[in-house]
Short mmCIF file of C-alpha atoms in Angstrom, two decimals:
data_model
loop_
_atom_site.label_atom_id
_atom_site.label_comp_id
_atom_site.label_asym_id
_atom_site.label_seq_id
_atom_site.Cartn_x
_atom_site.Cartn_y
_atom_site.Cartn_z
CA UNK A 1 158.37 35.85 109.36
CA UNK A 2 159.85 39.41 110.56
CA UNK A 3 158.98 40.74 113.79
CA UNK A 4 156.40 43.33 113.82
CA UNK A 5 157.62 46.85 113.40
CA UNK A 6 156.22 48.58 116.48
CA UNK A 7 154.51 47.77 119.41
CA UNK A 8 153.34 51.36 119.89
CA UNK A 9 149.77 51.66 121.31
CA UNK A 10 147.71 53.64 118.46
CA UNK A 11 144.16 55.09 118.71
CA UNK A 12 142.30 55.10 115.74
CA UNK A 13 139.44 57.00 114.22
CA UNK A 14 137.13 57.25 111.58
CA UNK A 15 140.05 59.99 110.18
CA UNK A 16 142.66 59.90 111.63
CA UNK A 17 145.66 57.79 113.29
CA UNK A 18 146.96 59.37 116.36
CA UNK A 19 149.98 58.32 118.17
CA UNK A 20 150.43 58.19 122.02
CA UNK A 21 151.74 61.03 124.55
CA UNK A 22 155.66 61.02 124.51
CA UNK A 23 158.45 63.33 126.05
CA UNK A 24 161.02 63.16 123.70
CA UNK A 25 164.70 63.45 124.92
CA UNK A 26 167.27 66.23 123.98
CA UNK A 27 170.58 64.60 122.70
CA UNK A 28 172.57 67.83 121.42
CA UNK A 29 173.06 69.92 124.49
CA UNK A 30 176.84 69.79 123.56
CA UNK A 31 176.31 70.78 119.89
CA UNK A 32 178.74 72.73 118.93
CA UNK A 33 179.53 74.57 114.86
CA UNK A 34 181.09 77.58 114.06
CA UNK A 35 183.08 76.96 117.36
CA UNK A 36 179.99 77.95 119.64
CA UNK A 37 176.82 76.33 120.88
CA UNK A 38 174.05 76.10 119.41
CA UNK A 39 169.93 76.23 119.85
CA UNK A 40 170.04 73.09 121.88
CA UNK A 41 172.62 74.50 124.57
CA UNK A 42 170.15 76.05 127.06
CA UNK A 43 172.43 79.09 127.74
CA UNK A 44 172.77 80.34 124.42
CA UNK A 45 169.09 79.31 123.76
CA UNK A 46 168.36 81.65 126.85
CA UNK A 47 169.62 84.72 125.43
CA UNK A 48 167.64 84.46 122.09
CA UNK A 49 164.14 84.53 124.32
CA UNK A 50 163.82 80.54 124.37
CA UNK A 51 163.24 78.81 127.86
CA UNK A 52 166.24 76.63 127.23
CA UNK A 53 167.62 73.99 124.59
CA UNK A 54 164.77 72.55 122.13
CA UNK A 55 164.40 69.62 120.56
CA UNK A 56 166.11 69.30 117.60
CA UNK A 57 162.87 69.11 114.92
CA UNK A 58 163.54 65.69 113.11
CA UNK A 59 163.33 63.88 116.80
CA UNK A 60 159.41 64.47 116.20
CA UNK A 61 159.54 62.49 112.86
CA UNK A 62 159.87 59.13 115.10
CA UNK A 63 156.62 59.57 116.56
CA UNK A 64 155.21 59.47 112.85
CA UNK A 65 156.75 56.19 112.14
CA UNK A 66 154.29 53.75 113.70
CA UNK A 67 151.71 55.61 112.29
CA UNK A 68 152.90 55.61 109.08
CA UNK A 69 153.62 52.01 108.99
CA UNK A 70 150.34 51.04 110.25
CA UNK A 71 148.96 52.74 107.18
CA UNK A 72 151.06 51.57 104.37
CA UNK A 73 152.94 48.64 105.82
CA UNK A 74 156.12 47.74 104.24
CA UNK A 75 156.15 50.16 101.65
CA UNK A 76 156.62 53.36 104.38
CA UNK A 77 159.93 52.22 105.39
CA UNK A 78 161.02 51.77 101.31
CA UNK A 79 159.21 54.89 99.94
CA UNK A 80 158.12 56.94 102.80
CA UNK A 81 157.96 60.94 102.99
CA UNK A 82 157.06 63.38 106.11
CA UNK A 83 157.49 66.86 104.67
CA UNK A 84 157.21 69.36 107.88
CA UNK A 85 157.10 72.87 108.89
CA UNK A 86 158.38 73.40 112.43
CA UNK A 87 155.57 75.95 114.06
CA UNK A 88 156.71 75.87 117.45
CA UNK A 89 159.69 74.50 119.88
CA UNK A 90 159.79 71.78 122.28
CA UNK A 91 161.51 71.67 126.05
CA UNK A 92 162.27 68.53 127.44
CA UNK A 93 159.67 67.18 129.70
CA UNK A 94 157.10 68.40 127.47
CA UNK A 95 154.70 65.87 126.09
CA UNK A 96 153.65 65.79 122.35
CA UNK A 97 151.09 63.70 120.62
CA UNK A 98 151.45 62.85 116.31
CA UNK A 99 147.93 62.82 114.42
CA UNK A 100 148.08 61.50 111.27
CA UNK A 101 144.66 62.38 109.09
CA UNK A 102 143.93 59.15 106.74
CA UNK A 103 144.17 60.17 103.38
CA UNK A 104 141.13 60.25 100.92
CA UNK A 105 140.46 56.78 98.96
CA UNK A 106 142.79 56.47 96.14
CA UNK A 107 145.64 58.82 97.12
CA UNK A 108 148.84 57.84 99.24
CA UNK A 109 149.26 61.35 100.57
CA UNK A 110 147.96 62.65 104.32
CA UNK A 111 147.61 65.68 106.65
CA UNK A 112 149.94 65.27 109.91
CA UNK A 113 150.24 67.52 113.03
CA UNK A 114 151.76 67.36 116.42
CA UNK A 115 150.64 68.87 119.72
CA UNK A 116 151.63 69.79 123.12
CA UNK A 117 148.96 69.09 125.90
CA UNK A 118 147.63 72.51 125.53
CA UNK A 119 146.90 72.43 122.01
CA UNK A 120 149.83 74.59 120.87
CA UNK A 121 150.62 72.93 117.71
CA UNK A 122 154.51 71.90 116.88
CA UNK A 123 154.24 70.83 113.25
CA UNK A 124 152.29 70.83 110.62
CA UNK A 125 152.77 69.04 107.29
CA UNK A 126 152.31 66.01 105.06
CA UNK A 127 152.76 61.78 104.62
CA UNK A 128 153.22 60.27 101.66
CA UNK A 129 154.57 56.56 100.26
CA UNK A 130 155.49 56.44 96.56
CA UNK A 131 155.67 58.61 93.78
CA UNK A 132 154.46 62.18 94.43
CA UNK A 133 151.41 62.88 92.58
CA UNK A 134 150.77 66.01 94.54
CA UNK A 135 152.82 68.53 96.15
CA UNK A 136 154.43 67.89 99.54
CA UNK A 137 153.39 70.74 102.46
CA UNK A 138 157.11 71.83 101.81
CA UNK A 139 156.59 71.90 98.21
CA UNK A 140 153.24 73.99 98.60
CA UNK A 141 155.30 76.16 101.19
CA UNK A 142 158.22 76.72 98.95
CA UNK A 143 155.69 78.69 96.33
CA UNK A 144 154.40 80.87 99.01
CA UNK A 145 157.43 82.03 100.46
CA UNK A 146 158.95 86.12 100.61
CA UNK A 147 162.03 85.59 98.53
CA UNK A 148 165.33 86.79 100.81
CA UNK A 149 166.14 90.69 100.19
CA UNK A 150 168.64 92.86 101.52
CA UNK A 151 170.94 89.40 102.77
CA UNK A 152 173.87 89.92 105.48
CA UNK A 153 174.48 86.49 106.72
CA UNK A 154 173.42 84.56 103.38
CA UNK A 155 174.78 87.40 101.09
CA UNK A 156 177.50 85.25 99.46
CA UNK A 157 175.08 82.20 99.30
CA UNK A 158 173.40 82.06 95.85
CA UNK A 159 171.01 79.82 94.45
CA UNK A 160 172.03 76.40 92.62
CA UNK A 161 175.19 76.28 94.79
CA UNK A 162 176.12 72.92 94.75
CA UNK A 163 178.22 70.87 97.26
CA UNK A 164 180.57 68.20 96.64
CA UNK A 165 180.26 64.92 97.01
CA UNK A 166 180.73 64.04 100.47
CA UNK A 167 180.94 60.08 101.53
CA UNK A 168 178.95 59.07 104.42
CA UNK A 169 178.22 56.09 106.78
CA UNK A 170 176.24 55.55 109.85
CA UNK A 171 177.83 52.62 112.28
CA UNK A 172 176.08 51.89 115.93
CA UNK A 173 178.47 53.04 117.91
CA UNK A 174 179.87 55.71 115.43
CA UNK A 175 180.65 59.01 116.56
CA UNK A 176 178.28 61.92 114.35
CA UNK A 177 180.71 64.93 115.58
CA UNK A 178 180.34 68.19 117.01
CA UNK A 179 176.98 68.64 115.24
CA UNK A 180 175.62 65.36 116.70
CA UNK A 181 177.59 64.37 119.75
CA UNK A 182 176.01 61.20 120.01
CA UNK A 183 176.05 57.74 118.56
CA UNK A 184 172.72 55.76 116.92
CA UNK A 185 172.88 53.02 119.78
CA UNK A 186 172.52 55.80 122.11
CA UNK A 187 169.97 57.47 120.42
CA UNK A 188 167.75 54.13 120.39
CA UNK A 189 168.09 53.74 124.54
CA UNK A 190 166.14 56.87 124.60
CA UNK A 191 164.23 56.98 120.65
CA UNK A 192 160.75 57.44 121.33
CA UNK A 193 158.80 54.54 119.38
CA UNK A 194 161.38 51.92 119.81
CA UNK A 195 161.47 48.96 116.71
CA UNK A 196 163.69 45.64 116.33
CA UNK A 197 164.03 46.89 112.48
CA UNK A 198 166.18 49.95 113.89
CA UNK A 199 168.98 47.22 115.76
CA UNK A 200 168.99 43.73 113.65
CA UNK A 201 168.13 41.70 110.90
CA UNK A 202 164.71 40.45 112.09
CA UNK A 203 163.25 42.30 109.70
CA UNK A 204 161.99 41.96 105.53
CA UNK A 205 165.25 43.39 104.74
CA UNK A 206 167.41 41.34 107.00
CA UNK A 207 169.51 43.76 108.24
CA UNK A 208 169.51 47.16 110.48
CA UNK A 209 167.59 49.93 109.13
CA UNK A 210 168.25 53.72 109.88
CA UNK A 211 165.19 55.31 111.97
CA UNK A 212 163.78 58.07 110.23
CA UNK A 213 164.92 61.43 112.03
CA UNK A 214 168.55 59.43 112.10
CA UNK A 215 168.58 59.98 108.42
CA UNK A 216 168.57 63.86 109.53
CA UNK A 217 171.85 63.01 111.38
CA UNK A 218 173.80 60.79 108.28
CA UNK A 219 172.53 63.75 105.63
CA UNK A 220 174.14 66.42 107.85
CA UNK A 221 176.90 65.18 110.21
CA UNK A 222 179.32 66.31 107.31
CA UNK A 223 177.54 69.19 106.31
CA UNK A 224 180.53 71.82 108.02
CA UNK A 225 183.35 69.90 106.16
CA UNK A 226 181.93 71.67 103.21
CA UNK A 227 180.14 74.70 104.49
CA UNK A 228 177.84 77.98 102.83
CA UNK A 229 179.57 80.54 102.73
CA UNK A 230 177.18 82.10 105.11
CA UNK A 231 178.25 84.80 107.34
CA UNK A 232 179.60 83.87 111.35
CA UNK A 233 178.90 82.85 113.66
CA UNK A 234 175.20 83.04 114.46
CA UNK A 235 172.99 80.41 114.98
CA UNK A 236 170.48 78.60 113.31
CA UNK A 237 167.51 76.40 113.32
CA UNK A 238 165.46 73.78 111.42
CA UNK A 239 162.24 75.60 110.19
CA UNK A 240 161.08 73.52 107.30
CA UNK A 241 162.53 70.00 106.95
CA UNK A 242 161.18 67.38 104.48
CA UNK A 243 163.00 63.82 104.33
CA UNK A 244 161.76 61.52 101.18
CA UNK A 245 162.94 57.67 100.71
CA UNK A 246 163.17 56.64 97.43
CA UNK A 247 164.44 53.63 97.20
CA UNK A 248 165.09 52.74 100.92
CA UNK A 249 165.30 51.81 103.65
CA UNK A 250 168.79 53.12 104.22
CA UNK A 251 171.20 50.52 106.14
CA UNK A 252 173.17 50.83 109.22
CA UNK A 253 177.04 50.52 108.42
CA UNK A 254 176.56 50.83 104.93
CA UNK A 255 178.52 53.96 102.33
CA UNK A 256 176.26 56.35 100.63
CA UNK A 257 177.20 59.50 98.96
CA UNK A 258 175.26 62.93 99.85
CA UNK A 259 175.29 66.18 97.92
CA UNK A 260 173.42 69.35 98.86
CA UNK A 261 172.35 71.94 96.55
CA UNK A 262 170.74 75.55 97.57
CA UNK A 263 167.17 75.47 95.65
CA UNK A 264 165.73 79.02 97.58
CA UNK A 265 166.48 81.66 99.81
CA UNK A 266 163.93 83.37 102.04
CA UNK A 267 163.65 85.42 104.67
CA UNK A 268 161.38 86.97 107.34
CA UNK A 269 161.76 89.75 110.05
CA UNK A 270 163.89 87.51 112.45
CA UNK A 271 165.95 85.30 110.07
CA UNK A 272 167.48 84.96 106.55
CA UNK A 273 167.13 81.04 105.34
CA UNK A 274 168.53 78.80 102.48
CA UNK A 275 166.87 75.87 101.39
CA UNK A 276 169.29 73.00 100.80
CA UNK A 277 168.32 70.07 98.86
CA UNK A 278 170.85 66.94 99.93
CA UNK A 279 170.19 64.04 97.71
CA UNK A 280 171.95 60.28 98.64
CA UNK A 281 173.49 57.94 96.74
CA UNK A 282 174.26 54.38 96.94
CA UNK A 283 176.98 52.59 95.60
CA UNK A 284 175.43 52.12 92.67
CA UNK A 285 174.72 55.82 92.42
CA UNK A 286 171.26 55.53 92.24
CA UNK A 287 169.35 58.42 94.09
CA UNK A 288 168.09 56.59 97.86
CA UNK A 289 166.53 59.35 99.34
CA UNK A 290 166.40 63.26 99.57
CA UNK A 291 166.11 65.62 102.28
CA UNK A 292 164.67 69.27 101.59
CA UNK A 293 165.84 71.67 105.09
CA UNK A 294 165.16 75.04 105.54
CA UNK A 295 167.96 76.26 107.93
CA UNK A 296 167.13 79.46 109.32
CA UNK A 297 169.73 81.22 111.04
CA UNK A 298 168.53 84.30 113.92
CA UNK A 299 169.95 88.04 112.64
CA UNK A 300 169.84 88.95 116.06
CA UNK A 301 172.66 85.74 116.74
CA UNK A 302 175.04 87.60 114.39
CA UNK A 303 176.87 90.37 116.64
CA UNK A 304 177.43 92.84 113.78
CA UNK A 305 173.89 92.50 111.79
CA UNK A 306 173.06 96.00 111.92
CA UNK A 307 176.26 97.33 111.47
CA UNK A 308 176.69 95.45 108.39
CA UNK A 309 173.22 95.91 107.22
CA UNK A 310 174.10 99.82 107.51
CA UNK A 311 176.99 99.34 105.62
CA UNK A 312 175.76 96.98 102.92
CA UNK A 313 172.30 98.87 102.68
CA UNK A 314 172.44 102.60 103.96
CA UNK A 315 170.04 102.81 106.21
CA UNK A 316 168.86 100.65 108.89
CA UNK A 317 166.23 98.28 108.56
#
């Protein structure tokens, strides 16, 4: 008999699943790519308008987990699916809350939100176990979306660019590089919904299993050995991020194989944003799970946006 997954203290309702009150911790304060620091570094966070480093999006996705698993058991862990779109940042210190509306009888796909104390809303999105029989929130999103005109920073990046095959493994005390300067047993000291299935066997699958916003770290930690061609350096964050298990859960210490492809470019007034799809393979090269991110990167990050824009473009924007 396994261990029970969480001991996470849940309310529910006649419609909904709502986790408790958390203040999730910031781990990537010394992020660094394209030899500078990132969104997380409360300096250079600062000077884009933010009150200091956020939260790195996939964090939230923990808080989802109990919920999840109280709803479909087993089966979230093996074919599980939060699909969100990042509305607002979180500070550290700040406490957030994950709602997860119960689905309607027959279907295996739900509303979720979080929330800060004063109602500002963080995320918005979807849950789902199985096979999709309806669009994901990033799916729906992905249809409504201004395709990207006039590109600077993603003007060499193109559509159906395809990455190579890049091997990948996730060990406790591992180090994730500059992207993610820290290891998966010191991410669960401070994880917010802690779970014996995250550090041993005493679970159905008798081994470790990788905690959902971890997967975020494995897909990416190799992402800069094989980069866009995007223009640099400027920074970027998560806006849209969607990870789906297939056939999981995935396994600490064991090899998988990840390869991203571009599947959209969009863009608003503040940022120009690719789409990468990054599916995972086991060793049997069968597809274990997928991960859909919308990495925006900040025009104003890239020192000579406008100049280049003139250039490209004629006038100015």
């Amino acid at each position: 008999m396994a261990a029970s997954a969480f001991d996470t203290e849940i309310t529910e309702t006649a419609e909904a699943l709502i986790g408790p009150w958390r203040q999730p911790r910031q781990m990537l304060q010394a992020q660094t790519y394209d030899a500078h620091a990132s969104i997380h570094d409360d300096a250079t966070a600062q000077k884009l308008g933010f009150k200091g480093g956020t939260i790195e999006g996939p964090t939230h996705f923990s808080q989802f987990a109990p919920l999840g698993e109280r709803l479909w058991a087993r089966a979230w862990f093996e074919t599980g699916c939060l699909s969100a779109h990042y509305r607002s940042v979180c500070y550290e210190g700040e406490e957030v809350q994950a709602i997860l509306s119960k689905p309607l009888p027959g279907t295996s796909q739900c509303q979720i939100q979080m929330v800060k104390r004063d109602g500002t809303e963080v995320l918005r999105g979807t849950a789902s176990v199985g096979e999709p029989h309806a669009a994901t929130a990033l799916e729906t999103r992905l249809g409504e979306l201004k395709p990207l005109t006039d590109p600077v920073i993603l003007r060499d990046v193109k559509v159906a660019q395809t990455s190579k095959r890049q091997p990948v493994r996730m060990a406790f005390d591992q180090s994730m590089g500059d992207l993610y300067p820290f290891s998966l047993r010191q991410k669960l000291t401070v994880i917010t919904e802690s779970s014996p299935y995250y550090s041993g066997a005493d679970n159905p699958w008798h081994k470790p299993i990788i905690p959902m916003e971890m997967l975020s770290v494995l897909f990416q930690y190799r992402s800069k050995d094989d980069p866009l061609p995007a223009r640099g350096p400027a920074v970027g964050l998560f806006a849209d991020q969607e990870i789906r298990l297939v056939k999981g859960p995935l396994f600490v210490d064991e090899d998988y194989e990840v390869e991203r492809e571009v599947i959209a470019l969009s863009g608003s007034r503040r940022t120009e944003s690719a789409w990468v799809k990054t599916r995972v393979f086991d060793k049997a090269n069968t597809v274990v799970a997928t991960m859909l991110l919308n990495m925006a990167t900040l025009k104003e990050s890239y020192a000579p946006y406008e100049e280049e824009y003139r250039r490209l473009y004629g006038a100015g924007r």
